[in-house]
Coordinates of C-alpha atoms in Angstrom, one line a residue:
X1 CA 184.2 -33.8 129.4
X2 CA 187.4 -32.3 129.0
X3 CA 189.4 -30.3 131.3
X4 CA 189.6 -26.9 130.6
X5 CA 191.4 -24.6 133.5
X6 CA 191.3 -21.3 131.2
X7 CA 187.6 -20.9 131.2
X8 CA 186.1 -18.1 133.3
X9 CA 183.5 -18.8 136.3
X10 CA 185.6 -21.6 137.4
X11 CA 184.8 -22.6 141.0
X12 CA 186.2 -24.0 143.8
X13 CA 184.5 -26.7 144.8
X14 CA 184.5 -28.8 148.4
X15 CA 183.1 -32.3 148.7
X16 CA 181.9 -33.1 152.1
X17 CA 181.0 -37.1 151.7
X18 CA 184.1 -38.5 149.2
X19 CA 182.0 -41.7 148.5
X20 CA 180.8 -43.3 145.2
X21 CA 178.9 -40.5 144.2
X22 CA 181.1 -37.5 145.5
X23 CA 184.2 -38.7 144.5
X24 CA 182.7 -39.2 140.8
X25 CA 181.3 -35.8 140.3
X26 CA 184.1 -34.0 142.0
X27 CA 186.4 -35.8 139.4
X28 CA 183.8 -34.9 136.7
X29 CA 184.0 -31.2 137.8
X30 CA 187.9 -31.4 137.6
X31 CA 188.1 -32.4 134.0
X32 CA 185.4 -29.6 133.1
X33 CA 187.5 -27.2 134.6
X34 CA 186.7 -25.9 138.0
X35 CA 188.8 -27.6 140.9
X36 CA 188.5 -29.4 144.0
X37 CA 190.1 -27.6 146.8
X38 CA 189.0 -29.5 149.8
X39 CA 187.3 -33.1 150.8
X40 CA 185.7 -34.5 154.0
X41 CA 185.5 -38.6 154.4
X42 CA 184.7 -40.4 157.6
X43 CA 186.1 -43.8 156.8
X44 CA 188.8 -45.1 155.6
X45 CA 187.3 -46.5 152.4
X46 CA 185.9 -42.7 151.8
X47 CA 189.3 -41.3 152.2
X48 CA 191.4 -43.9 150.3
X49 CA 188.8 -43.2 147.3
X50 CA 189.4 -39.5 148.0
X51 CA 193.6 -40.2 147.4
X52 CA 192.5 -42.2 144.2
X53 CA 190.0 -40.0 142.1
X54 CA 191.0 -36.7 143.8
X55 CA 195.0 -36.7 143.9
X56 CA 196.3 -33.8 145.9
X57 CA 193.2 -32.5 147.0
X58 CA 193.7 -32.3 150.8
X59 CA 191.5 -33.9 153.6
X60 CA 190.0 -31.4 156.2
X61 CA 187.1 -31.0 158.4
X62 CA 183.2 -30.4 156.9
X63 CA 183.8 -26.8 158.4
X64 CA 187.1 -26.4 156.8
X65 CA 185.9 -27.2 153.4
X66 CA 182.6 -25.2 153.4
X67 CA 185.3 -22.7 154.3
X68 CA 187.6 -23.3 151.3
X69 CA 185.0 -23.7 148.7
X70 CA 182.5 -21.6 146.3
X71 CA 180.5 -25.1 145.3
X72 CA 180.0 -27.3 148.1
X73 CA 179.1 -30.9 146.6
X74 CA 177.0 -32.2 149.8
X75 CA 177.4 -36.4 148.9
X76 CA 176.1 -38.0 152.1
X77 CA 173.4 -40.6 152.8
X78 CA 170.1 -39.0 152.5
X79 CA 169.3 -39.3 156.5
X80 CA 172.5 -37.7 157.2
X81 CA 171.8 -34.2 154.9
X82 CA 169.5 -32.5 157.5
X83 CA 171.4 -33.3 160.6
X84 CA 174.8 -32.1 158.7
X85 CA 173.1 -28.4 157.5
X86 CA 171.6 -28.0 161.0
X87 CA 175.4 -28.8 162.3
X88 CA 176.8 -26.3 159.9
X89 CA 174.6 -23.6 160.6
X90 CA 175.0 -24.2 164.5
X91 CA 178.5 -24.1 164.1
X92 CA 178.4 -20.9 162.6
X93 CA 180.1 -22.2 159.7
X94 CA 180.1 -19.3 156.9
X95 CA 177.5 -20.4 153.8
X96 CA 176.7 -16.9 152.6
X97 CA 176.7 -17.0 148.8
X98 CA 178.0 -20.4 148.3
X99 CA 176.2 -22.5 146.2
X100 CA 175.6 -26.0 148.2
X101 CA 174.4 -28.3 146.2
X102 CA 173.1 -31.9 147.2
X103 CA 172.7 -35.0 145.0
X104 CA 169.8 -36.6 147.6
X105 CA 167.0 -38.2 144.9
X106 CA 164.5 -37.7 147.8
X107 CA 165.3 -34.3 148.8
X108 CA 164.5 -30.9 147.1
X109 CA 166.0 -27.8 148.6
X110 CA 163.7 -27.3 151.6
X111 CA 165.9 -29.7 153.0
X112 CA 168.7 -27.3 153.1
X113 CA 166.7 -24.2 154.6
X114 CA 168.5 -23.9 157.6
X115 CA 171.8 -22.6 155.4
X116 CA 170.1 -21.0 152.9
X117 CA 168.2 -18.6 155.7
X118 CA 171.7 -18.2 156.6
X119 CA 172.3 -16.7 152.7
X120 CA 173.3 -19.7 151.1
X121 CA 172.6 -20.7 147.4
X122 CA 170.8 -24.0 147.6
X123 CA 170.6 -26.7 145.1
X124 CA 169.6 -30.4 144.5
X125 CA 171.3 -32.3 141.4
X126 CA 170.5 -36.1 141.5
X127 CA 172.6 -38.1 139.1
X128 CA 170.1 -40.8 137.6
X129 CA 173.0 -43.5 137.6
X130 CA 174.3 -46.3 140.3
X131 CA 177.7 -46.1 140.7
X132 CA 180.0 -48.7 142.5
X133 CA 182.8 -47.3 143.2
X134 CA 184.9 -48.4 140.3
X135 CA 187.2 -46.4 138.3
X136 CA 184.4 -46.0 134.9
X137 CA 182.1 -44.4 137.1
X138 CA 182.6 -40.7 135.9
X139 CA 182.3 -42.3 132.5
X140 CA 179.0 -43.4 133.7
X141 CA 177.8 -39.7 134.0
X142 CA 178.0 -38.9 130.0
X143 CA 175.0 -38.4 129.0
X144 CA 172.5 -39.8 131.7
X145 CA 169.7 -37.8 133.6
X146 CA 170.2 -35.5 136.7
X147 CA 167.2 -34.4 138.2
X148 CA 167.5 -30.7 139.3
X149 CA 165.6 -28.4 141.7
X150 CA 166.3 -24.8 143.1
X151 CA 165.0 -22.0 143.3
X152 CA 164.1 -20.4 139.9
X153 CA 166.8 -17.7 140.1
X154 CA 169.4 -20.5 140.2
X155 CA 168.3 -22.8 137.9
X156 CA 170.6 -21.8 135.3
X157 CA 173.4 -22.4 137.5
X158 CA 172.1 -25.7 138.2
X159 CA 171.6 -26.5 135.0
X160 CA 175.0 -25.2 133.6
X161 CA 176.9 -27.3 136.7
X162 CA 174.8 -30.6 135.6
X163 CA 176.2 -30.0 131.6
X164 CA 179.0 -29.4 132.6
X165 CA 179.5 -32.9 134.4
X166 CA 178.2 -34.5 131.2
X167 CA 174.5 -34.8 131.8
X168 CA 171.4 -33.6 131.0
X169 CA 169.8 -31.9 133.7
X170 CA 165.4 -32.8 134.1
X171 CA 163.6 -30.3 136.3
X172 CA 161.8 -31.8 139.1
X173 CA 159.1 -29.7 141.3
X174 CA 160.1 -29.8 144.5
X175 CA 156.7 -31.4 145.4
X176 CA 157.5 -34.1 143.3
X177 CA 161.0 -35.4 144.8
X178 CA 159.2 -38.1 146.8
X179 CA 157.4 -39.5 143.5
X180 CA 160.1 -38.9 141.5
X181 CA 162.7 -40.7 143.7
X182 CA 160.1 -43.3 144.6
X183 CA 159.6 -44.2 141.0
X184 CA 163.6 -44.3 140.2
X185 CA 164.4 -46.8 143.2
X186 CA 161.5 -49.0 142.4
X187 CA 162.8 -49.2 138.7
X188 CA 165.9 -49.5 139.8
X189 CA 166.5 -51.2 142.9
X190 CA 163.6 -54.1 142.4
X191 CA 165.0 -55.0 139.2
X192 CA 168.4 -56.1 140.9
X193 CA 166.3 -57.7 143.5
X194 CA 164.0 -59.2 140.6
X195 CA 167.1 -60.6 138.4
X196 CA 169.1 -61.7 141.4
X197 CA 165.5 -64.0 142.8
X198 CA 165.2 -65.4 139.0
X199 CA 169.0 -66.4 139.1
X200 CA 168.5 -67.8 142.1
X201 CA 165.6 -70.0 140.7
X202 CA 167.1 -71.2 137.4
X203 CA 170.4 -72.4 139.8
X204 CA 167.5 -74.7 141.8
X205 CA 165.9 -75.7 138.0
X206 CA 169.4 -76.8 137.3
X207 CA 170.8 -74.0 135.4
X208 CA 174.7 -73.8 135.6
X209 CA 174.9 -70.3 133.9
X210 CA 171.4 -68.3 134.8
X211 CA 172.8 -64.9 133.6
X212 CA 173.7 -65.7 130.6
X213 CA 170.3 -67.8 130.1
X214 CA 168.7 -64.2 131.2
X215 CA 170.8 -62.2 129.8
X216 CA 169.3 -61.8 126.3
X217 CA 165.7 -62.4 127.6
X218 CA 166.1 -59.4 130.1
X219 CA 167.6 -57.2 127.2
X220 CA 165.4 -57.3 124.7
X221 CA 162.0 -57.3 127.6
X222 CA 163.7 -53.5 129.2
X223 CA 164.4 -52.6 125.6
X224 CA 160.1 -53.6 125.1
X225 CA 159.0 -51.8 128.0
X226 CA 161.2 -48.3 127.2
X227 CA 160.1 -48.3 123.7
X228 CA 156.7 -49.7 123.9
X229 CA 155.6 -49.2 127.9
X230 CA 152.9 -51.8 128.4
X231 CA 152.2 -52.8 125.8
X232 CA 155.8 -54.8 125.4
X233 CA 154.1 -56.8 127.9
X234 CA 154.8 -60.7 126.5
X235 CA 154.0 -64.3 129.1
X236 CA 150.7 -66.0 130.7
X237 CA 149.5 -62.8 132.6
X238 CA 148.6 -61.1 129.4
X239 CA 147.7 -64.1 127.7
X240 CA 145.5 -65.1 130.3
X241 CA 147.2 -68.7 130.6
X242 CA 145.2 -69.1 134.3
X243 CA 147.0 -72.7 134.6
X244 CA 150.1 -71.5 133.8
X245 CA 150.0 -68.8 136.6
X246 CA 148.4 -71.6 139.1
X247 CA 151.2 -73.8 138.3
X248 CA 154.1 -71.1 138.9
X249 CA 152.2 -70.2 142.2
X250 CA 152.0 -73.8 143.2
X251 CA 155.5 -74.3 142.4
X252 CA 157.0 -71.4 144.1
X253 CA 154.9 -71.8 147.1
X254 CA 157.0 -74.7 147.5
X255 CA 160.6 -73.3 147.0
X256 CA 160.7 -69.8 147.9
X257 CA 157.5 -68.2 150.0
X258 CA 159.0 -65.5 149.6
X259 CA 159.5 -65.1 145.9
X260 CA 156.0 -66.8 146.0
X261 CA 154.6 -63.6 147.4
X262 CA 156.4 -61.7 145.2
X263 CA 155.3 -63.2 142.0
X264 CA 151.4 -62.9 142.9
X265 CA 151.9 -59.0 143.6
X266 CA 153.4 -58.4 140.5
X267 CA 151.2 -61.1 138.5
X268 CA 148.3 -58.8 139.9
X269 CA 150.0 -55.2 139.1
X270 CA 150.7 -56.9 135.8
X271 CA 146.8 -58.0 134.8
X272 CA 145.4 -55.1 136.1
X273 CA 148.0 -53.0 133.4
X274 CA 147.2 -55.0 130.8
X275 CA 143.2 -55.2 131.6
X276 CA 143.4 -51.2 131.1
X277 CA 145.4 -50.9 128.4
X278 CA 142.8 -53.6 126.7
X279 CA 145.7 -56.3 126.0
X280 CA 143.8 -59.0 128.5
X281 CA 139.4 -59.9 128.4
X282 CA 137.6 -59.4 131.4
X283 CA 137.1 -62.9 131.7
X284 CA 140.9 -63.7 131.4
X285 CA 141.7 -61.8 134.4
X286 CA 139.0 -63.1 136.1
X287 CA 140.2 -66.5 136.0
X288 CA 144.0 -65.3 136.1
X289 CA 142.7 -63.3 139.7
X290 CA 141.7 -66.7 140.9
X291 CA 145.0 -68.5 139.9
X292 CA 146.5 -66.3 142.0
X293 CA 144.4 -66.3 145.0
X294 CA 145.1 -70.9 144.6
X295 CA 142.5 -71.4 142.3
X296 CA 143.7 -73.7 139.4
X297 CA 142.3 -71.8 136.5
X298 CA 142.4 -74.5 133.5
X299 CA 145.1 -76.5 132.4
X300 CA 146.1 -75.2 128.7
X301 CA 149.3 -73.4 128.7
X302 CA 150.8 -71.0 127.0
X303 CA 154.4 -70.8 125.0
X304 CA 157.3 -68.4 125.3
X305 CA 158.2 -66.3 128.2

């Protein structure tokens, strides 16, 4: 992404919500040419990171900078997007022909009806990435996944914006936000939660450094699962080590319930994948089932992870 401020169809753009994600793409929009005119942060954190990644863009109200702006970069938390549209439209807040474009993984562009009865060019760009605030975040967006919806007479303007910021833009029905953004945070956010609960584990075993016991281990079992899906699947589940499982059951009964609980639902998810895809007998997952529901299964155990 480089800047380029001689290019024609540059925009001026407005981000209402200067947070991690806001503050990145209206950065990312700078150095591809168009520029940031306006911003809108409620706390101070929002408005110090404004100062930071957009230098010199001025502060104003969510009604000035709809006002200021062709591209309106709508960055707020995902409860907060219908209530804000409903405000603007109440407010009488000029949206006719401006493109407002969202980046809610949840929401298509029903979401922003209210303005665009009101004539305004609605669109919903989703930047597959987490971002934390830190200064490589608009690195972050080279390359990575947005997925996009609008209506079909604006998905080339959608599309264009999303290239422009250095990704590749993934249509998305807008039927299919729900699933879609379902399946993203349950990739995403239970894998922190997943890695952060085995950490936690190896520091009871005794561990002293559990991420960089995991580290490798966790590398090359994502790198399995993108290349090969399910059938990456390695451990006692698709081996059918019953005692194994009744053992790590047993065990985590006793120091976490709640990671416990955890383990059994996945174990389950896990033999019932590998049943289908015809990587674990009946039989195994018979005796694996009963494992988990405190059955002992037999005692012979597996090796590896």
């Amino acid at each position: 992404m480089t800047a380029s401020h001689d290019r024609p169809g540059r925009l001026a753009v407005g981000v209402v919500g200067v947070g991690r994600v806001g503050s990145a793409l209206g950065h990312a929009l700078t150095l591809a040419g168009h520029t940031v005119v306006a911003a809108a942060g409620v706390s101070e954190a929002s408005r110090e990171r404004a100062r930071q990644r957009l230098p010199g863009v001025p502060l104003r109200t969510v009604q000035e900078v709809v006002s200021a702006a062709d591209l309106v970069l709508l960055t707020v938390p995902d409860d907060a997007l219908a209530p804000l549209i409903t405000g603007l439209v109440a407010t009488d807040v000029k949206v006719e022909g401006k493109l407002l474009a969202h980046t809610s993984g949840r929401y298509g562009v029903r979401v922003l009806d209210p303005a665009t009865r009101a004539g305004a060019l609605p669109l919903a760009l989703h930047p597959v990435m987490t971002f934390t605030g830190r200064p490589d975040d608009v690195h972050r967006l080279a390359g990575i996944t947005f997925g996009v919806t609008s209506p079909e007479p604006l998905r080339p303007v959608a599309e264009a914006l999303v290239v422009e910021m250095g990704g590749e833009p993934v249509w998305i029905p807008e039927e299919r936000r729900a699933l879609y953004h379902a399946a993203l945070a349950g990739g995403a956010n239970h894998l922190v939660t997943l890695v952060a609960e085995s950490m936690d584990l190896l520091t009871r075993a005794g561990v002293e450094a559990p991420g960089r016991m995991l580290g490798p281990l966790l590398g090359a079992a994502l790198d399995n699962a993108l290349r090969l899906g399910v059938r990456g699947l390695t451990g006692p589940v698709v081996r059918g080590d019953a005692g194994t499982v009744a053992e790590h059951v047993t065990e985590l009964a006793r120091v976490s319930p709640e990671a416990h609980d955890a383990y059994i639902a996945l174990a389950r998810l896990t033999a019932d994948r590998a049943l289908a895809a015809g990587l674990l007998r009946a039989e195994d997952a018979e005796r694996l089932l009963d494992a988990l529901a405190g059955g002992r299964g037999d005692d012979t155990e597996g090796t590896g992870q």
